[in-house]
Short mmCIF file of C-alpha atoms and ligand atoms in Angstrom, two decimals:
data_model
loop_
_atom_site.label_atom_id
_atom_site.label_comp_id
_atom_site.label_asym_id
_atom_site.label_seq_id
_atom_site.Cartn_x
_atom_site.Cartn_y
_atom_site.Cartn_z
CA UNK A 1 -0.07 -0.02 -0.01
CA UNK A 2 1.43 3.84 -0.91
CA UNK A 3 0.82 6.22 1.93
CA UNK A 4 1.08 9.86 0.42
CA UNK A 5 3.11 11.75 2.89
CA UNK A 6 3.59 16.02 2.58
CA UNK A 7 6.43 16.46 4.34
CA UNK A 8 6.88 20.29 5.34
CA UNK A 9 10.87 20.89 6.05
CA UNK A 10 10.52 24.79 6.57
CA UNK A 11 13.16 26.83 8.53
CA UNK A 12 16.07 26.21 10.79
CA UNK A 13 16.98 22.96 11.59
CA UNK A 14 13.52 21.73 10.12
CA UNK A 15 15.46 20.25 7.00
CA UNK A 16 18.01 18.17 9.36
CA UNK A 17 15.10 16.82 11.77
CA UNK A 18 12.99 16.43 8.53
CA UNK A 19 15.93 14.62 7.05
CA UNK A 20 16.65 12.22 10.02
CA UNK A 21 13.22 11.38 10.61
CA UNK A 22 12.42 9.73 6.47
CA UNK A 23 15.91 7.56 6.84
CA UNK A 24 13.84 5.82 9.75
CA UNK A 25 10.57 6.47 7.55
CA UNK A 26 12.26 4.75 4.61
CA UNK A 27 13.96 1.94 6.92
CA UNK A 28 10.34 1.12 8.35
CA UNK A 29 9.07 0.62 4.85
CA UNK A 30 11.70 -1.80 3.55
CA UNK A 31 11.28 -3.44 6.95
CA UNK A 32 7.37 -4.01 7.33
CA UNK A 33 6.73 -3.25 2.93
CA UNK A 34 5.00 -0.26 2.87
CA UNK A 35 5.58 2.19 0.07
CA UNK A 36 5.88 6.02 1.70
CA UNK A 37 5.34 9.00 -1.16
CA UNK A 38 6.38 12.36 0.31
CA UNK A 39 5.70 14.95 -1.61
CA UNK A 40 7.59 18.09 -0.53
CA UNK A 41 6.00 21.26 0.35
CA UNK A 42 7.11 24.86 0.94
CA UNK A 43 5.40 26.53 4.18
CA UNK A 44 6.80 28.91 6.27
CA UNK A 45 9.99 31.28 6.05
CA UNK A 46 11.65 29.77 2.99
CA UNK A 47 8.37 29.83 1.53
CA UNK A 48 8.12 33.48 2.30
CA UNK A 49 10.88 33.88 1.01
CA UNK A 50 10.06 32.37 -2.32
CA UNK A 51 6.55 33.29 -2.82
CA UNK A 52 5.97 36.21 -1.19
CA UNK A 53 3.22 34.68 1.58
CA UNK A 54 4.00 31.76 4.40
CA UNK A 55 1.51 29.10 3.52
CA UNK A 56 1.01 29.47 -0.28
CA UNK A 57 -2.29 28.30 -1.58
CA UNK A 58 -0.56 24.95 -3.61
CA UNK A 59 1.22 24.18 -0.32
CA UNK A 60 -2.08 23.57 1.68
CA UNK A 61 -3.78 22.19 -1.48
CA UNK A 62 -0.62 19.65 -1.25
CA UNK A 63 -0.93 18.85 2.74
CA UNK A 64 -5.08 17.93 2.13
CA UNK A 65 -4.92 16.37 -0.64
CA UNK A 66 -2.41 13.61 1.67
CA UNK A 67 -2.63 11.10 4.20
CA UNK A 68 -0.76 13.04 6.91
CA UNK A 69 1.16 15.89 7.28
CA UNK A 70 4.88 15.64 8.99
CA UNK A 71 6.49 18.86 9.71
CA UNK A 72 10.06 20.14 10.56
CA UNK A 73 9.48 23.82 11.43
CA UNK A 74 8.86 27.39 10.99
CA UNK A 75 10.15 31.08 11.71
CA UNK A 76 13.36 32.77 12.50
CA UNK A 77 15.17 35.78 13.27
CA UNK A 78 14.99 36.72 8.91
CA UNK A 79 11.07 37.23 9.07
CA UNK A 80 10.88 38.48 12.57
CA UNK A 81 10.11 42.47 11.53
CA UNK A 82 7.76 41.16 9.30
CA UNK A 83 3.99 42.24 9.60
CA UNK A 84 1.93 39.82 12.12
CA UNK A 85 -0.27 38.76 8.41
CA UNK A 86 2.90 37.80 6.85
CA UNK A 87 5.08 35.79 9.79
CA UNK A 88 6.11 32.00 9.08
CA UNK A 89 3.85 31.00 12.41
CA UNK A 90 1.27 32.34 10.16
CA UNK A 91 1.76 29.30 7.72
CA UNK A 92 1.20 26.51 10.98
CA UNK A 93 -1.56 28.06 12.31
CA UNK A 94 -3.16 28.49 8.77
CA UNK A 95 -2.51 24.74 8.57
CA UNK A 96 -4.56 24.25 11.37
CA UNK A 97 -7.35 26.09 10.87
CA UNK A 98 -7.79 24.70 6.95
CA UNK A 99 -7.40 21.40 7.87
CA UNK A 100 -9.92 21.32 11.07
CA UNK A 101 -6.88 20.17 13.49
CA UNK A 102 -8.42 21.08 16.51
CA UNK A 103 -7.08 18.21 18.73
CA UNK A 104 -2.94 18.42 20.03
CA UNK A 105 -2.13 16.29 21.62
CA UNK A 106 1.45 16.84 23.46
CA UNK A 107 2.27 13.88 24.92
CA UNK A 108 5.28 14.59 27.68
CA UNK A 109 7.49 11.38 28.74
CA UNK A 110 10.49 11.06 30.67
CA UNK A 111 12.50 7.96 29.81
CA UNK A 112 14.04 6.21 32.48
CA UNK A 113 17.43 6.45 30.06
CA UNK A 114 16.83 10.48 30.37
CA UNK A 115 16.19 10.62 34.16
CA UNK A 116 19.02 12.86 34.45
CA UNK A 117 17.96 15.14 31.69
CA UNK A 118 15.03 16.40 33.72
CA UNK A 119 15.69 19.67 35.50
CA UNK A 120 13.67 18.64 38.54
CA UNK A 121 15.16 16.72 41.95
CA UNK A 122 15.21 11.76 41.83
CA UNK A 123 12.43 12.75 44.64
CA UNK A 124 9.78 14.85 42.41
CA UNK A 125 10.40 12.18 39.70
CA UNK A 126 9.80 9.06 41.12
CA UNK A 127 10.43 6.46 38.92
CA UNK A 128 8.86 8.46 35.79
CA UNK A 129 6.75 10.43 34.08
CA UNK A 130 4.38 10.44 31.76
CA UNK A 131 1.68 13.13 30.88
CA UNK A 132 -0.31 13.59 27.98
CA UNK A 133 -1.04 17.17 27.21
CA UNK A 134 -4.42 17.64 25.41
CA UNK A 135 -4.60 21.40 23.67
CA UNK A 136 -7.66 23.08 21.82
CA UNK A 137 -5.73 24.46 18.34
CA UNK A 138 -7.97 25.78 16.70
CA UNK A 139 -10.01 28.57 18.68
CA UNK A 140 -9.60 30.93 21.77
CA UNK A 141 -7.33 33.88 21.89
CA UNK A 142 -4.90 32.70 18.65
CA UNK A 143 -8.14 33.03 16.43
CA UNK A 144 -9.60 35.14 18.24
CA UNK A 145 -10.33 39.38 16.92
CA UNK A 146 -7.25 41.38 17.47
CA UNK A 147 -6.22 44.71 16.53
CA UNK A 148 -4.79 47.23 17.10
CA UNK A 149 -5.22 51.20 17.23
CA UNK A 150 -3.25 54.78 17.63
CA UNK A 151 -2.50 53.51 21.66
CA UNK A 152 -3.66 49.96 22.43
CA UNK A 153 -3.58 46.77 20.92
CA UNK A 154 -6.03 44.21 21.96
CA UNK A 155 -6.26 39.97 21.38
CA UNK A 156 -10.08 38.36 22.27
CA UNK A 157 -10.29 34.94 23.45
CA UNK A 158 -13.52 33.54 22.41
CA UNK A 159 -14.91 29.50 23.04
CA UNK A 160 -17.83 27.81 21.32
CA UNK A 161 -19.73 24.80 23.43
CA UNK A 162 -19.07 22.53 20.27
CA UNK A 163 -15.39 23.74 20.94
CA UNK A 164 -15.15 22.83 23.80
CA UNK A 165 -16.95 19.80 23.52
CA UNK A 166 -15.14 17.94 20.58
CA UNK A 167 -11.22 18.61 22.41
CA UNK A 168 -13.22 17.37 25.83
CA UNK A 169 -14.79 14.23 24.58
CA UNK A 170 -10.78 13.96 22.82
CA UNK A 171 -9.53 14.66 26.17
CA UNK A 172 -11.57 12.39 27.88
CA UNK A 173 -11.75 9.03 25.12
CA UNK A 174 -7.35 9.48 26.14
CA UNK A 175 -7.81 9.41 29.42
CA UNK A 176 -10.42 6.65 29.21
CA UNK A 177 -7.12 4.56 27.12
CA UNK A 178 -4.62 5.32 29.70
CA UNK A 179 -5.13 6.11 33.77
CA UNK A 180 -8.68 7.05 34.23
CA UNK A 181 -7.75 10.67 35.48
CA UNK A 182 -8.47 14.08 33.02
CA UNK A 183 -6.91 17.69 35.16
CA UNK A 184 -9.13 20.94 33.09
CA UNK A 185 -7.22 23.71 33.28
CA UNK A 186 -8.80 27.28 33.21
CA UNK A 187 -8.81 30.48 34.56
CA UNK A 188 -12.65 30.66 35.69
CA UNK A 189 -11.81 32.74 38.94
CA UNK A 190 -11.24 35.44 36.26
CA UNK A 191 -12.28 34.80 32.70
CA UNK A 192 -15.60 34.25 31.19
CA UNK A 193 -14.42 31.71 28.49
CA UNK A 194 -12.72 29.67 31.66
CA UNK A 195 -16.81 29.61 33.13
CA UNK A 196 -17.73 28.18 29.87
CA UNK A 197 -14.92 25.98 29.34
CA UNK A 198 -15.66 24.60 33.01
CA UNK A 199 -19.47 23.85 32.14
CA UNK A 200 -19.15 22.08 28.77
CA UNK A 201 -16.21 20.10 30.53
CA UNK A 202 -17.89 19.39 33.70
CA UNK A 203 -21.30 18.12 31.34
CA UNK A 204 -19.60 15.94 28.88
CA UNK A 205 -17.97 13.87 32.17
CA UNK A 206 -21.55 12.72 32.76
CA UNK A 207 -20.61 10.35 29.76
CA UNK A 208 -17.28 9.08 31.10
CA UNK A 209 -18.23 7.67 34.52
CA UNK A 210 -15.21 5.96 34.53
CA UNK A 211 -12.77 8.77 34.24
CA UNK A 212 -11.77 11.14 37.37
CA UNK A 213 -12.23 14.72 36.48
CA UNK A 214 -10.58 17.47 38.53
CA UNK A 215 -10.63 21.44 37.84
CA UNK A 216 -6.97 23.42 37.95
CA UNK A 217 -6.57 27.36 37.41
CA UNK A 218 -3.74 27.50 35.19
CA UNK A 219 -1.73 29.03 37.41
CA UNK A 220 -2.14 26.59 40.03
CA UNK A 221 -1.48 23.91 37.48
CA UNK A 222 1.83 25.52 36.12
CA UNK A 223 2.79 25.20 40.49
CA UNK A 224 1.24 21.42 40.39
CA UNK A 225 3.39 20.50 37.01
CA UNK A 226 7.03 22.09 38.61
CA UNK A 227 5.96 20.74 41.94
CA UNK A 228 3.83 17.52 41.75
CA UNK A 229 4.29 16.09 38.19
CA UNK A 230 3.24 12.73 38.56
CA UNK A 231 -0.19 13.92 39.94
CA UNK A 232 -1.41 14.35 36.22
CA UNK A 233 -1.98 11.75 33.43
CA UNK A 234 -4.52 13.45 30.92
CA UNK A 235 -4.20 17.65 30.80
CA UNK A 236 -6.73 19.77 28.94
CA UNK A 237 -6.60 23.02 28.20
CA UNK A 238 -7.09 25.50 25.89
CA UNK A 239 -5.47 27.02 22.90
CA UNK A 240 -3.09 29.44 24.91
CA UNK A 241 -2.48 27.75 28.52
CA UNK A 242 -1.62 24.09 26.79
CA UNK A 243 1.09 26.62 24.35
CA UNK A 244 2.45 27.37 27.99
CA UNK A 245 1.85 24.18 29.44
CA UNK A 246 3.64 21.89 27.33
CA UNK A 247 6.07 23.20 27.07
CA UNK A 248 7.03 23.13 30.85
CA UNK A 249 5.72 19.72 30.56
CA UNK A 250 8.20 19.31 28.04
CA UNK A 251 10.96 21.22 30.31
CA UNK A 252 10.73 17.75 32.97
CA UNK A 253 10.92 15.19 30.90
CA UNK A 254 14.15 16.18 30.09
CA UNK A 255 14.97 17.93 26.59
CA UNK A 256 11.92 19.85 24.37
CA UNK A 257 14.04 17.84 21.97
CA UNK A 258 12.20 14.69 22.68
CA UNK A 259 8.64 15.71 22.85
CA UNK A 260 6.43 15.21 19.66
CA UNK A 261 2.89 16.42 19.08
CA UNK A 262 0.30 15.22 17.06
CA UNK A 263 -2.54 17.50 15.31
CA UNK A 264 -5.20 15.80 14.67
CA UNK A 265 -9.24 16.42 13.95
CA UNK A 266 -12.39 14.85 12.59
CA UNK A 267 -11.21 12.18 9.97
CA UNK A 268 -7.83 10.30 10.32
CA UNK A 269 -5.40 13.37 8.37
CA UNK A 270 -3.26 15.24 11.20
CA UNK A 271 -0.08 17.53 10.79
CA UNK A 272 2.58 16.19 12.82
CA UNK A 273 5.37 18.20 14.26
CA UNK A 274 7.74 18.29 17.10
CA UNK A 275 7.08 20.40 19.83
CA UNK A 276 10.19 22.40 19.55
CA UNK A 277 10.40 25.31 17.29
CA UNK A 278 13.61 26.07 14.38
CA UNK A 279 16.17 26.66 16.71
CA UNK A 280 18.09 29.07 14.22
CA UNK A 281 21.32 29.28 16.02
CA UNK A 282 22.20 25.61 15.76
CA UNK A 283 20.65 25.31 12.13
CA UNK A 284 23.01 23.46 9.55
CA UNK A 285 25.66 22.26 12.02
CA UNK A 286 24.14 19.12 12.21
CA UNK A 287 23.83 18.89 15.85
CA UNK A 288 19.71 19.15 16.43
CA UNK A 289 18.19 16.11 18.24
CA UNK A 290 16.29 14.98 15.47
CA UNK A 291 14.36 12.58 18.12
CA UNK A 292 10.89 14.79 18.58
CA UNK A 293 10.69 14.77 15.18
CA UNK A 294 11.21 10.48 14.40
CA UNK A 295 8.79 10.23 17.15
CA UNK A 296 6.24 12.37 15.74
CA UNK A 297 6.96 10.38 12.74
CA UNK A 298 5.85 7.56 15.00
CA UNK A 299 2.96 9.29 16.15
CA UNK A 300 1.91 9.72 12.31
CA UNK A 301 2.60 6.14 11.88
CA UNK A 302 -0.34 5.02 14.11
CA UNK A 303 -3.12 7.34 13.97
CA UNK A 304 -3.72 8.98 10.89
CA UNK A 305 -2.33 5.90 8.78
CA UNK A 306 -3.60 2.96 11.19
CA UNK A 307 0.59 1.71 11.74
CA UNK A 308 0.41 1.44 15.34
CA UNK A 309 3.01 -2.01 14.88
CA UNK A 310 5.64 0.00 12.84
CA UNK A 311 5.09 3.10 14.99
CA UNK A 312 5.27 0.53 18.10
CA UNK A 313 8.89 -0.09 16.68
CA UNK A 314 10.29 3.50 16.10
CA UNK A 315 9.53 3.72 19.22
CA UNK A 316 11.64 0.39 20.74
CA UNK A 317 14.33 1.84 18.12
CA UNK A 318 15.05 5.23 20.00
CA UNK A 319 14.98 4.11 23.50
CA UNK A 320 17.37 1.18 22.72
CA UNK A 321 19.29 3.82 21.04
CA UNK A 322 19.19 5.55 24.53
CA UNK A 323 20.03 2.82 26.27
CA UNK A 324 22.94 2.29 24.28
CA UNK A 325 24.55 5.99 25.55
CA UNK A 326 24.08 7.40 22.21
CA UNK A 327 23.06 11.12 23.27
CA UNK A 328 22.69 14.33 20.95
CA UNK A 329 24.80 17.37 22.16
CA UNK A 330 21.37 18.55 23.99
CA UNK A 331 21.26 15.40 26.05
CA UNK A 332 25.08 14.60 26.86
CA UNK A 333 26.62 14.40 30.14
CA UNK A 334 30.01 14.00 30.10
CA UNK A 335 31.03 10.94 29.05
CA UNK A 336 27.98 9.68 26.94
CA UNK A 337 28.25 9.50 23.04
CA UNK A 338 27.28 12.54 20.98
CA UNK A 339 26.41 11.88 17.43
CA UNK A 340 24.89 14.29 14.93
CA UNK A 341 21.27 14.78 13.69
CA UNK A 342 22.06 12.67 11.00
CA UNK A 343 24.19 9.85 12.14
CA UNK A 344 21.40 9.83 15.03
CA UNK A 345 18.53 8.86 12.40
CA UNK A 346 20.45 6.55 11.43
CA UNK A 347 21.47 4.73 14.59
CA UNK A 348 17.38 4.60 14.81
CA UNK A 349 17.11 3.37 11.58
CA UNK A 350 19.36 0.70 12.25
CA UNK A 351 17.62 -0.65 15.70
CA UNK A 352 14.81 -0.47 13.80
C1 IPM B 401 3.88 25.72 19.14
C2 IPM B 401 3.97 26.89 18.71
C3 IPM B 401 3.61 28.16 17.78
C4 IPM B 401 2.04 27.58 19.04
C5 IPM B 401 3.73 28.64 17.24
C6 IPM B 401 5.13 28.68 16.91
C7 IPM B 401 2.91 29.71 15.88
O1 IPM B 401 4.74 27.69 19.93
O2 IPM B 401 3.31 24.81 18.53
O3 IPM B 401 3.22 25.24 20.73
O4 IPM B 401 2.26 28.29 19.59
O5 IPM B 401 0.88 27.45 18.73
MG1 MG B 402 4.81 26.67 21.83
#
């Protein structure tokens, strides 16, 4: 069977981490007998340079026509002074919105091999961390009414019942398959939109009696993540809060270079990307950690192509490489074997 994957290399370290992930996907193809057809699509800063817009129509159409989208990273200082609607980040936001990818899943797992890489103390981490941030991705303040006047600027947070309900159902279903605990994070003591959020999540809970639901205010949630991270299983939150809390969750699990993400909608087509950015400071140096992108490719195999066995094989290969003591520079401690981006991809492929 041939699978069609739209591949957005993007900017900064994007091309390098994508190439490492494709090396692994190619190996999956040979080993399991699948053909992956890649269509390289331009979006982000490189598209601005070439076509004058961050998300050309042809790029969007190619993504819509694919089985899944794999994305490296977009953005960089070169494009930082452009007006908001022209920035590389608009490509990401446009893809999320146009593909209807309202559910962003960001699993944060601390592999035992990387326990030393976490900034938290051993007694806080215990024998590991395994949580999942479910971030609403196509609503809230990211897509609300915004504007500027002479001496003011504003952004608005709006949530509709249906938007909260569908992301809540998604999070409850995922919690049911994990440890059965969902923490919904909002700011219902201040924000009206959060009051709606909390009411709708509580209503949806009636359909999931086997899942334990808690509510936390976002400031408290940030503190709890840093002090008692093991209490969390699935964290459900809005677009903006999810952006912030997922970076925090990533950091406590060792390196932001390890965490993958999946953005899903109603159908099976999804977009998969590492949660980190384009790291322009190390671009082109073969130093970036490709594991988050490789793990994103594993999520792609599982969630968009239905290839669970293959996805599991990739995840186990990543763990095996770490067990062997191989590290990229971001994870390395004294005495570790430090690999470049390309070599890390090759090692994972070899161990598959
Ligand atoms: C993320 C990123 C994006 C976001 C930016 C680059 C638009 O930070 O995916 O977390 O804020 O959603
Ligand atoms: Mg972010």
